[in-house]
mmCIF file of C-alpha atoms in Angstrom:
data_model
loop_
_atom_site.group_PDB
_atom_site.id
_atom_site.type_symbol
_atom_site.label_atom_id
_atom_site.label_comp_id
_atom_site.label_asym_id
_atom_site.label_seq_id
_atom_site.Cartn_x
_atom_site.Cartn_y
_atom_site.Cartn_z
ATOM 1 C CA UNK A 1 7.665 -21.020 -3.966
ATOM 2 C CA UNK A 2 11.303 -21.965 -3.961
ATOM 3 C CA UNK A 3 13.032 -24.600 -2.079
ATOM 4 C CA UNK A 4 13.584 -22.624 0.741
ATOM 5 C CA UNK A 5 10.079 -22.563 1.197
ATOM 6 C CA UNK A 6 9.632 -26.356 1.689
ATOM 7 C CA UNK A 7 12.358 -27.026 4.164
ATOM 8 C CA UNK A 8 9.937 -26.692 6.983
ATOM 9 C CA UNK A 9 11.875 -26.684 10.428
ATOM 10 C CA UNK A 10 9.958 -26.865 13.872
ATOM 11 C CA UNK A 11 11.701 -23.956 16.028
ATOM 12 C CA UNK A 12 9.593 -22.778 18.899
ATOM 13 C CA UNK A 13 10.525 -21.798 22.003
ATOM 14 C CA UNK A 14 9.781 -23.492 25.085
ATOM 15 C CA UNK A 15 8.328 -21.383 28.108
ATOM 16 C CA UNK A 16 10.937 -20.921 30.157
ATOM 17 C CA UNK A 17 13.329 -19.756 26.630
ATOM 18 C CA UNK A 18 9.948 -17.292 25.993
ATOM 19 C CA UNK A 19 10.730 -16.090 29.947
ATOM 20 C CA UNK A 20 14.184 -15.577 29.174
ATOM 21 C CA UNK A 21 13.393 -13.631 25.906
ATOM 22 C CA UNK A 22 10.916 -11.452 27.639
ATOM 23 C CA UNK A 23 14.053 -10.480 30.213
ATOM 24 C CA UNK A 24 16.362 -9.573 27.150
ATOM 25 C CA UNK A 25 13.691 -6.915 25.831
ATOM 26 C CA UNK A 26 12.713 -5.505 28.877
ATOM 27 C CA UNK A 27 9.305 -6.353 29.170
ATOM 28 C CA UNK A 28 8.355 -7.856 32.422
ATOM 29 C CA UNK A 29 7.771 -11.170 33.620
ATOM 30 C CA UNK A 30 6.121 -13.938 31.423
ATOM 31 C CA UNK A 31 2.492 -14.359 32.445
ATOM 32 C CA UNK A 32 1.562 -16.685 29.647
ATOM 33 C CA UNK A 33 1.822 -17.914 26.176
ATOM 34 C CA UNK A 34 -1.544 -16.823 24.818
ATOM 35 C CA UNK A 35 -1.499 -18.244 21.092
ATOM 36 C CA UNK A 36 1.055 -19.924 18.603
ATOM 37 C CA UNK A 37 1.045 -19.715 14.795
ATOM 38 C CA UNK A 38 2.981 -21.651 12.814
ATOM 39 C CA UNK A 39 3.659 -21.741 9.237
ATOM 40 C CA UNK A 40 6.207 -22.647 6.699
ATOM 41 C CA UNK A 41 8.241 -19.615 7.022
ATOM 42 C CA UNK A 42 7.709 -18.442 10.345
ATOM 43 C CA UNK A 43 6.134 -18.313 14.008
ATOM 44 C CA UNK A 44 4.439 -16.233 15.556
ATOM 45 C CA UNK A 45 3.753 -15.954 19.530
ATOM 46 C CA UNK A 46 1.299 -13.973 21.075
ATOM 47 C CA UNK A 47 2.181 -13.549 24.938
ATOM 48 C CA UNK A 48 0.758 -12.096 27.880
ATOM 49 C CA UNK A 49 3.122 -10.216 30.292
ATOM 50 C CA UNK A 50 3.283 -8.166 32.956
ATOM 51 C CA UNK A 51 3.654 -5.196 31.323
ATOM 52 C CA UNK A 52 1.160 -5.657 28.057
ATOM 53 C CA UNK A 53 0.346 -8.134 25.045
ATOM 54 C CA UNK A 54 3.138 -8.620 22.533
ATOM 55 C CA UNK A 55 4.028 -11.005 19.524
ATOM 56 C CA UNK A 56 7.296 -12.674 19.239
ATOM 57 C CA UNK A 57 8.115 -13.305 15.724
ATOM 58 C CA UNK A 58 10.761 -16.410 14.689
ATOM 59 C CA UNK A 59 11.805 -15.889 10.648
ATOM 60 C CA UNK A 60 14.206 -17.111 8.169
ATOM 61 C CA UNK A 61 16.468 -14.020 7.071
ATOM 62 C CA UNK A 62 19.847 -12.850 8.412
ATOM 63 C CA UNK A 63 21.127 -9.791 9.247
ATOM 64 C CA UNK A 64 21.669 -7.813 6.290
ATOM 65 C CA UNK A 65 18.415 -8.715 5.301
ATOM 66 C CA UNK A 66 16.730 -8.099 8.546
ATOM 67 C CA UNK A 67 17.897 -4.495 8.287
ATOM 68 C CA UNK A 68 16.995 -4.140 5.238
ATOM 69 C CA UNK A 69 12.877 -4.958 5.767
ATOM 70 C CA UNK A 70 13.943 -2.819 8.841
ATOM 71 C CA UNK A 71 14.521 0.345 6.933
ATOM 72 C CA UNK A 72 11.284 -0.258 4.747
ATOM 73 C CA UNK A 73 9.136 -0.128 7.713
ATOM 74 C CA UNK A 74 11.117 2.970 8.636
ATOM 75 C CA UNK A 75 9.710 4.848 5.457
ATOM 76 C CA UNK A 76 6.510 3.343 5.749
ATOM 77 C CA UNK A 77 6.231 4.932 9.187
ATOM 78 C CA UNK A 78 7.722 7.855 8.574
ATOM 79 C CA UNK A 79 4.774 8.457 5.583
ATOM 80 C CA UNK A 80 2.047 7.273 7.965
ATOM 81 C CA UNK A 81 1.640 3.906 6.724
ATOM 82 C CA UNK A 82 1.095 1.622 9.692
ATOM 83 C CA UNK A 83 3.610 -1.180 10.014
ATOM 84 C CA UNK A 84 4.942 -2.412 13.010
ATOM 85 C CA UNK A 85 8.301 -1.704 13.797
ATOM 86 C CA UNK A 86 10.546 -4.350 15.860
ATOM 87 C CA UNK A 87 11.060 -3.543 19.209
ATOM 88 C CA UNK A 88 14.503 -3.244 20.691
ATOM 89 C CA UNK A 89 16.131 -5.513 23.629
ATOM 90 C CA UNK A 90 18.055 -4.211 26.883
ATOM 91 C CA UNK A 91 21.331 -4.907 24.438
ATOM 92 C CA UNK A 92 19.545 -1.889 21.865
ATOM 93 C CA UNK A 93 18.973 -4.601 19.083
ATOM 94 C CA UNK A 94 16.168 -5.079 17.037
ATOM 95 C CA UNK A 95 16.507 -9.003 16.036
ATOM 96 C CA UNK A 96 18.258 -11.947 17.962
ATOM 97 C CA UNK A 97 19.628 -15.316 17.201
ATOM 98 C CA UNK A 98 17.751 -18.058 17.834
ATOM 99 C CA UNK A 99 18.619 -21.450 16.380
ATOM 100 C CA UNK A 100 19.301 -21.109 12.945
ATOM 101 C CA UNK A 101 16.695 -18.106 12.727
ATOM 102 C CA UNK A 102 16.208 -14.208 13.833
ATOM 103 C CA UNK A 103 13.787 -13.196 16.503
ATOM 104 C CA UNK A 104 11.878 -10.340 16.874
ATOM 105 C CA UNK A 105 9.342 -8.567 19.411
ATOM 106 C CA UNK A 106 6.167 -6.208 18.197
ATOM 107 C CA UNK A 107 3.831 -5.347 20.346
ATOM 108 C CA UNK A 108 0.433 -6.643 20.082
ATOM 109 C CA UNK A 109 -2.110 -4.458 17.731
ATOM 110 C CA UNK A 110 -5.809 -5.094 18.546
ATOM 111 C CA UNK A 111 -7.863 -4.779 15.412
ATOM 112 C CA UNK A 112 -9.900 -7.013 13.290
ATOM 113 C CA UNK A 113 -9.998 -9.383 10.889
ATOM 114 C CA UNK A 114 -11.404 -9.171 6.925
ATOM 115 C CA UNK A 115 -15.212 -10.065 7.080
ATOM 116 C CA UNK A 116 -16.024 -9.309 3.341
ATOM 117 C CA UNK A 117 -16.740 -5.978 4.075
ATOM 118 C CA UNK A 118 -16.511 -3.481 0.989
ATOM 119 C CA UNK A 119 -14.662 -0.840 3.391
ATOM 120 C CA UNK A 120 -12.121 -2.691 4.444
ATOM 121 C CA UNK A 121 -11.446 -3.849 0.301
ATOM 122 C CA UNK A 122 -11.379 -0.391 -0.253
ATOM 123 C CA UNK A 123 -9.060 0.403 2.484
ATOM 124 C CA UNK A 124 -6.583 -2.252 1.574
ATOM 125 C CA UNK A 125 -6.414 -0.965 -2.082
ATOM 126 C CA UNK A 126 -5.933 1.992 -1.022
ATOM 127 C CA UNK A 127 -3.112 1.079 1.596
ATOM 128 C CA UNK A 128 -1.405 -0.697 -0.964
ATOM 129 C CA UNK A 129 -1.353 1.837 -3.418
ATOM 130 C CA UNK A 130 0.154 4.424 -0.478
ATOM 131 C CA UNK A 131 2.866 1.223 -0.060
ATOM 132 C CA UNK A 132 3.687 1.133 -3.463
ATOM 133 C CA UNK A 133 3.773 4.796 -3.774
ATOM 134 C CA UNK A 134 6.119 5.478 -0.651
ATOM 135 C CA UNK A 135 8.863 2.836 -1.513
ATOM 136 C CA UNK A 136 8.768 3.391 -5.244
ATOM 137 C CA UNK A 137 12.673 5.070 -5.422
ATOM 138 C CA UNK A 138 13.826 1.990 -2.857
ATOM 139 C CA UNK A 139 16.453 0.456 -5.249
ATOM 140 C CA UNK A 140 19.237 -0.784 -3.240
ATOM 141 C CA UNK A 141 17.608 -4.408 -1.839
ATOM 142 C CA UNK A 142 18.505 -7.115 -0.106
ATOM 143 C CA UNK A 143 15.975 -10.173 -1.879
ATOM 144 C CA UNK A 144 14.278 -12.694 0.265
ATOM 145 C CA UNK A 145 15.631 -16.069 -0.168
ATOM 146 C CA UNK A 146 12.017 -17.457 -0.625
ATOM 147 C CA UNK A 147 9.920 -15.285 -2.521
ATOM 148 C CA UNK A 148 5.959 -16.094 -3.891
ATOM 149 C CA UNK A 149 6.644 -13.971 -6.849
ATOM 150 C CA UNK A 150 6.839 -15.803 -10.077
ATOM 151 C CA UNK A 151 10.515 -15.305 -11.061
ATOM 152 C CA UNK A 152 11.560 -17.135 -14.507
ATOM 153 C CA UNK A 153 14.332 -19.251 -13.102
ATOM 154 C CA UNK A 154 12.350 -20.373 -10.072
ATOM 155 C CA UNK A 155 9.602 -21.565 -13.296
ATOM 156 C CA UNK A 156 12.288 -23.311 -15.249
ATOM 157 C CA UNK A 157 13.644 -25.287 -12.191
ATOM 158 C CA UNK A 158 10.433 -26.896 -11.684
ATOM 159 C CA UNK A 159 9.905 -27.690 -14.686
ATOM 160 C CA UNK A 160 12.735 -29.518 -14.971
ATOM 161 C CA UNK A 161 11.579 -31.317 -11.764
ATOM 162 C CA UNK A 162 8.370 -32.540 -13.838
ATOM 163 C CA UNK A 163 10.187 -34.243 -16.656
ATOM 164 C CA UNK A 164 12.130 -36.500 -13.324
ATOM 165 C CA UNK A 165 8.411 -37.779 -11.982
ATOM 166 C CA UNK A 166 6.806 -38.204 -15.792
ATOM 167 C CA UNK A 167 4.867 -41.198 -15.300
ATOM 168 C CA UNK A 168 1.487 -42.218 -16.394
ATOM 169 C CA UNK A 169 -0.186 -40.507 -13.768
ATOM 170 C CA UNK A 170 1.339 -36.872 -14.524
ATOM 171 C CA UNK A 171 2.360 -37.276 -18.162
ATOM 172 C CA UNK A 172 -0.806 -35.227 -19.767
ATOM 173 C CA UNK A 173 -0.304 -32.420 -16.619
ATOM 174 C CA UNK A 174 3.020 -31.773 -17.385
ATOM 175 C CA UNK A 175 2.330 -31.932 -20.866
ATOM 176 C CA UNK A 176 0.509 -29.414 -20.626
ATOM 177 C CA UNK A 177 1.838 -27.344 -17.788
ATOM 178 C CA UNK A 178 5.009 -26.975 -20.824
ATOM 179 C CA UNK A 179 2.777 -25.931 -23.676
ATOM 180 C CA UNK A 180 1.154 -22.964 -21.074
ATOM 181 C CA UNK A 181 5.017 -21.595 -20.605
ATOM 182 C CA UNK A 182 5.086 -19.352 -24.150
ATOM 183 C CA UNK A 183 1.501 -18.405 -23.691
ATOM 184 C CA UNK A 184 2.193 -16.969 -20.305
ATOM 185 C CA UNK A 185 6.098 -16.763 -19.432
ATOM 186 C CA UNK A 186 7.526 -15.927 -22.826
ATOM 187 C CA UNK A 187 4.536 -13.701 -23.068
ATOM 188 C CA UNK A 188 5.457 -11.498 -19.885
ATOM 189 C CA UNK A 189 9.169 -11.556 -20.607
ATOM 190 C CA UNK A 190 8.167 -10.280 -24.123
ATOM 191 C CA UNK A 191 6.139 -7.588 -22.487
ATOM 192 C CA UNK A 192 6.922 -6.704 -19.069
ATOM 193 C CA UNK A 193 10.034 -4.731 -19.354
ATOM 194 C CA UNK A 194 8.746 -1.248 -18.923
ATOM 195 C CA UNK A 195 6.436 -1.603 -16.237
ATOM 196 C CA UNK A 196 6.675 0.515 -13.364
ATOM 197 C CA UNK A 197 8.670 -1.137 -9.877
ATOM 198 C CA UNK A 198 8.011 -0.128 -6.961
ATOM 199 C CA UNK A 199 9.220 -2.685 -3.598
ATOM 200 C CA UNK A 200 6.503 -5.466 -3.583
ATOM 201 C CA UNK A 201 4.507 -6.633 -0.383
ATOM 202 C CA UNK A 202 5.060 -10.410 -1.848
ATOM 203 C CA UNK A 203 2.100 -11.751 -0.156
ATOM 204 C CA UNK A 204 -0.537 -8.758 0.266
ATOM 205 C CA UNK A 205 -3.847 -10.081 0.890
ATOM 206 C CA UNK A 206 -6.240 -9.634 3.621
ATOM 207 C CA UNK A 207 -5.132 -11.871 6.011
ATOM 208 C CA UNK A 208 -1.768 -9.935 6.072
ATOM 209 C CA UNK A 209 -3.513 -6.981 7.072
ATOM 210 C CA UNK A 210 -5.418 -5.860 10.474
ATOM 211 C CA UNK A 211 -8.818 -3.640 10.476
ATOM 212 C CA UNK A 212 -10.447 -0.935 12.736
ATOM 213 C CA UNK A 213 -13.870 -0.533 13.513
ATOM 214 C CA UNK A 214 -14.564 1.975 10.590
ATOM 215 C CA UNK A 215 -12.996 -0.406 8.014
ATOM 216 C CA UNK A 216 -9.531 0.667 7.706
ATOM 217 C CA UNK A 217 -6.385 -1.143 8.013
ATOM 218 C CA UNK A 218 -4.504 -0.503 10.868
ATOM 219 C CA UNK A 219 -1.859 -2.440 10.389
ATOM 220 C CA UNK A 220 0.018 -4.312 7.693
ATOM 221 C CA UNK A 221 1.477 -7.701 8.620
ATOM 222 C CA UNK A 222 4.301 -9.556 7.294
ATOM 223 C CA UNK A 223 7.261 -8.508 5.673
ATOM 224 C CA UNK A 224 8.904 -11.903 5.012
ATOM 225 C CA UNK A 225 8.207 -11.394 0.864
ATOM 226 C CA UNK A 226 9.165 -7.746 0.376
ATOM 227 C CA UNK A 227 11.197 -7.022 -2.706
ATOM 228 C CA UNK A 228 11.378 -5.011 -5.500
ATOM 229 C CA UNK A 229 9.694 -5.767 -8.822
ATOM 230 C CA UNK A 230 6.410 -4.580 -10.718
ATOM 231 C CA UNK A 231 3.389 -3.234 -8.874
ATOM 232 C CA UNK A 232 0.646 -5.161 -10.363
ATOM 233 C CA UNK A 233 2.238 -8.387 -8.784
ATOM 234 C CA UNK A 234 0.766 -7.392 -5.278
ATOM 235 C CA UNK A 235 -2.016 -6.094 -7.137
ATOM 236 C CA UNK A 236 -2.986 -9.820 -9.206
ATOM 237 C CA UNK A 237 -2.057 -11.617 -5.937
ATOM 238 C CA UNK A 238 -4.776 -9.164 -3.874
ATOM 239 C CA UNK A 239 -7.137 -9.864 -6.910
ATOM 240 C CA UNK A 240 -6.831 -13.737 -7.213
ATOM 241 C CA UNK A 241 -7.387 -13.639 -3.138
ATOM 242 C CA UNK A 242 -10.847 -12.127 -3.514
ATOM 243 C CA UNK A 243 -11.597 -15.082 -5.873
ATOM 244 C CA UNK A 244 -12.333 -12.325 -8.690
ATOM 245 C CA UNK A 245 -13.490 -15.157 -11.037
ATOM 246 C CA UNK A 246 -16.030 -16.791 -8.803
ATOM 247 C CA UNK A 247 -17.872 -14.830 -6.010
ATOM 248 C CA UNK A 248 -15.244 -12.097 -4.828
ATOM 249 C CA UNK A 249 -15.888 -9.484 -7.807
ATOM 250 C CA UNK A 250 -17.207 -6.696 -5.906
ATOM 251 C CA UNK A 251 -14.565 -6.972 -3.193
ATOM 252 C CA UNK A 252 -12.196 -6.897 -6.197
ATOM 253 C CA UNK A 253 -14.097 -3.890 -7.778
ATOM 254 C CA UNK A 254 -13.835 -1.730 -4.416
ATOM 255 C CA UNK A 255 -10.134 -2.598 -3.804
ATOM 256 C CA UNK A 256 -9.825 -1.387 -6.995
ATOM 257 C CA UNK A 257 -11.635 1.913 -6.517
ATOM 258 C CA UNK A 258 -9.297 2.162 -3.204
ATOM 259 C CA UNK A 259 -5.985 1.511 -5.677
ATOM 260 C CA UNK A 260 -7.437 4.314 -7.526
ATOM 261 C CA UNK A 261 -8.656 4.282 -11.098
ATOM 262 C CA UNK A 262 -6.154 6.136 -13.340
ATOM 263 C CA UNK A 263 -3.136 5.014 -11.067
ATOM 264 C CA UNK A 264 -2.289 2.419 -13.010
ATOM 265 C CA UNK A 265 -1.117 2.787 -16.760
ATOM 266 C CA UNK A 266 -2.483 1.291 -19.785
ATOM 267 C CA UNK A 267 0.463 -1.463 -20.003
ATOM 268 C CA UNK A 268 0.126 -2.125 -16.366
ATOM 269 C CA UNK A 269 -4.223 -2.818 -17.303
ATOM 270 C CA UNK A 270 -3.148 -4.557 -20.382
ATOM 271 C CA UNK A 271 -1.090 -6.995 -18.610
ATOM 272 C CA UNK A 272 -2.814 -7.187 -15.145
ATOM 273 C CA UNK A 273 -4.548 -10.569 -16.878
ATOM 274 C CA UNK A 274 -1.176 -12.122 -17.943
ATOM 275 C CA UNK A 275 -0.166 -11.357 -14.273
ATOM 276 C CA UNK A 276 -2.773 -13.558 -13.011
ATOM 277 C CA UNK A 277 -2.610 -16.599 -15.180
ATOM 278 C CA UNK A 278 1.560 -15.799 -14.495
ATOM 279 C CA UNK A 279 1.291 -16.250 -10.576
ATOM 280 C CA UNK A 280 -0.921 -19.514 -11.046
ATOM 281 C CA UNK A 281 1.131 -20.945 -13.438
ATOM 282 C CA UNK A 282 3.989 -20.198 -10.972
ATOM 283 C CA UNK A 283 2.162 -22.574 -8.072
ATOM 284 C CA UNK A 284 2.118 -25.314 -10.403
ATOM 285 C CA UNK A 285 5.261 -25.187 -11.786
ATOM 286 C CA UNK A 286 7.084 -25.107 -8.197
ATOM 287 C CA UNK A 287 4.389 -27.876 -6.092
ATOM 288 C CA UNK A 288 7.200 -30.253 -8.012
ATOM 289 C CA UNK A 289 9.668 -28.484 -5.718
ATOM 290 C CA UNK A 290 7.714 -29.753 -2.534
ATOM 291 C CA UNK A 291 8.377 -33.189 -0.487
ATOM 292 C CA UNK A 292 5.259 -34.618 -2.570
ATOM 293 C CA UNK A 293 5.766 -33.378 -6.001
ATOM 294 C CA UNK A 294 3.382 -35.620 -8.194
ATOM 295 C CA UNK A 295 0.825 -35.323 -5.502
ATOM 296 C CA UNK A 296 1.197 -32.115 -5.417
ATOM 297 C CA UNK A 297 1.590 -30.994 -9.134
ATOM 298 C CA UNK A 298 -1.531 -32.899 -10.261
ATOM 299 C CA UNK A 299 -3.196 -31.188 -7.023
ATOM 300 C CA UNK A 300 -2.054 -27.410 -7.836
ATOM 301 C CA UNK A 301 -2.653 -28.320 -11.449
ATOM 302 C CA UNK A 302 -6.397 -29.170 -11.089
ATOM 303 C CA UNK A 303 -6.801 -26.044 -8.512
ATOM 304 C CA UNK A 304 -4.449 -23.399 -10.885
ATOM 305 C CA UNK A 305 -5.613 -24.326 -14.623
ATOM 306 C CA UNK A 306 -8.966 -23.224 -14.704
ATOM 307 C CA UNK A 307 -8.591 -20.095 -13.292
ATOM 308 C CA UNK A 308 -5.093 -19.483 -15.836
ATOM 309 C CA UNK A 309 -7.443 -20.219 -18.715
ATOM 310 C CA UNK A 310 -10.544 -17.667 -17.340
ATOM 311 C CA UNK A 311 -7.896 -15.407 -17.237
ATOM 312 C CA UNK A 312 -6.597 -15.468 -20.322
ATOM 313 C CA UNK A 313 -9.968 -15.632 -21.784
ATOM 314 C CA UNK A 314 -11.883 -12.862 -23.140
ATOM 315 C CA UNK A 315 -14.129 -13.065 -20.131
ATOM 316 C CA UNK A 316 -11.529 -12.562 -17.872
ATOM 317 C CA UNK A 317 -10.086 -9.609 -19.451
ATOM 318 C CA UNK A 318 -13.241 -7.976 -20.232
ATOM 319 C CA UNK A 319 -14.032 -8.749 -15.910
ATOM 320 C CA UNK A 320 -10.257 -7.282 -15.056
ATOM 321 C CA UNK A 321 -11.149 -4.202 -17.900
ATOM 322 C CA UNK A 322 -14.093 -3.317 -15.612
ATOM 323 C CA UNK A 323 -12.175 -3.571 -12.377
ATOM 324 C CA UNK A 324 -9.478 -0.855 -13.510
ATOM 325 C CA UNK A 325 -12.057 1.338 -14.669
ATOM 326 C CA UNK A 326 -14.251 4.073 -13.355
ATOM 327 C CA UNK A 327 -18.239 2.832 -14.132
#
């Protein structure tokens, strides 16, 4: 997580600005604001009008890049791959201005959320693999300012951020945060080059992703991330979400089957370890980037090191082994 990330800003909309937005896209009067999410990159609205449910969406991204996340959903549609498009206002404009950030309007998609259920794993390996498949000849991006994927320069500037809070509290962390970076990042760099790209999801796990009845996902959420890179980065992310080293390995086993055993190649299997110790190793090196940074680097350290050294173990490559295969 870069700086970008970090500079959290407060922007949401009062209720009579919400009014006025619901005028500029056409879609009746304001009846009320039904929800508010808020993280670090963006909000999220849920409002009740007089003509339906929608969501009103505040995000960090201009214009260019706007369109560009615009166009992916485009393809995903047009390959039946459900993503919300933006809506357009009266002006026939997908995203406003508002403060220092774009606004958008979706309407609302009923659905539900993951419960564990071994359907809805399979249906969101599966999805992702249809993702992955559909965008795979996407070259010309615009990148995300703020991106979760574990990008070498992004690694070394937070590690240069450790050696400026060294103290007797995080000397032996950072220590040995620096002796993990040839084991993992060297490692990957080494390695990595000839893996197949496809554009990323950035943050695909199964909160960012909406369920029917039967199981299936109905609709992928949140586009903030999307870039282009290797595939097994959504795929490690997905996997370190089910907790595959604790209790989450037959989640991870039928998101897996939904992928599809033989989609992936033997480099891809090979390396789908390295990934995971690679995307840990990435949340410690940047919590120095954050407003606390020996709080949190001695906090990501204690929650990312265990699981980097499972995964590099040969228990942890035996458990991914199994996951990629057919049993």
């Amino acid at each position: 997580m870069n700086k970008e990330l970090i500079k959290k800003v407060r922007l949401i909309p009062t209720e009579e600005q919400v009014a006025d937005i619901c005028y500029q896209y056409g879609i009746g009067n304001l009846i009320s604001i039904m929800e508010i999410f808020e993280n670090t990159a963006n909000v999220n609205m849920k409002i009740l009008t007089s003509t339906g449910t929608y969501v009103i969406r505040i995000f960090s991204a201009d214009l260019q890049r706007a369109n560009f996340v615009l166009s992916v959903l485009r393809t995903l549609e047009s390959n039946d791959i459900p993503a919300l498009l933006p809506m357009k206002n009266t002006a026939g404009e997908h995203y406003i201005k508002f403060g220092s950030k774009s606004l958008q309007i979706t309407r609302y998609k009923r659905g539900q959320t993951f419960s564990f259920n071994k359907k809805q794993a399979w249906s969101s390996g599966k999805t992702l693999y249809k993702f992955h498949d559909a965008l795979t000849n996407i070259t010309d991006i615009i990148a995300p300012k703020a991106s979760l994927y574990p990008a070498i320069n992004i690694i070394k500037e937070g590690i240069a951020k450790m050696e400026k809070i060294r103290n007797k509290n995080t000397s032996s962390t950072i220590d040995s945060t620096i002796n993990l970076y040839d084991e993992i990042v060297e490692k990957w760099e080494s390695k990595s080059k000839l893996l197949p790209k496809t554009i990323i999801h950035g943050d695909w796990h199964q909160g960012n992703q909406i369920y029917s009845e039967s199981g299936n996902v109905c609709c992928i959420m949140d586009f903030d991330f999307i870039t282009r890179a290797e595939r097994i980065f959504d795929i490690a992310y997905s996997l370190w979400h089910f907790r595959v080293y604790k209790e989450g390995i037959s989640m991870a086993k039928a998101f897996m089957e939904g992928y599809g055993y033989g989609k992936l190649t033997e480099q891809e299997i090979k390396l789908l370890p390295l990934e995971l110790a690679r995307i840990n190793y990435f949340f410690i090196c940047t919590s120095t980037l954050s407003l606390n940074p020996e709080y949190e680097l001695i906090n990501q350290f204690n929650q990312q090191y265990p699981f980097i050294r499972w995964a590099l173990s040969k228990e942890g490559k035996n458990t991914i082994n199994y996951l990629c295969q057919k049993n």
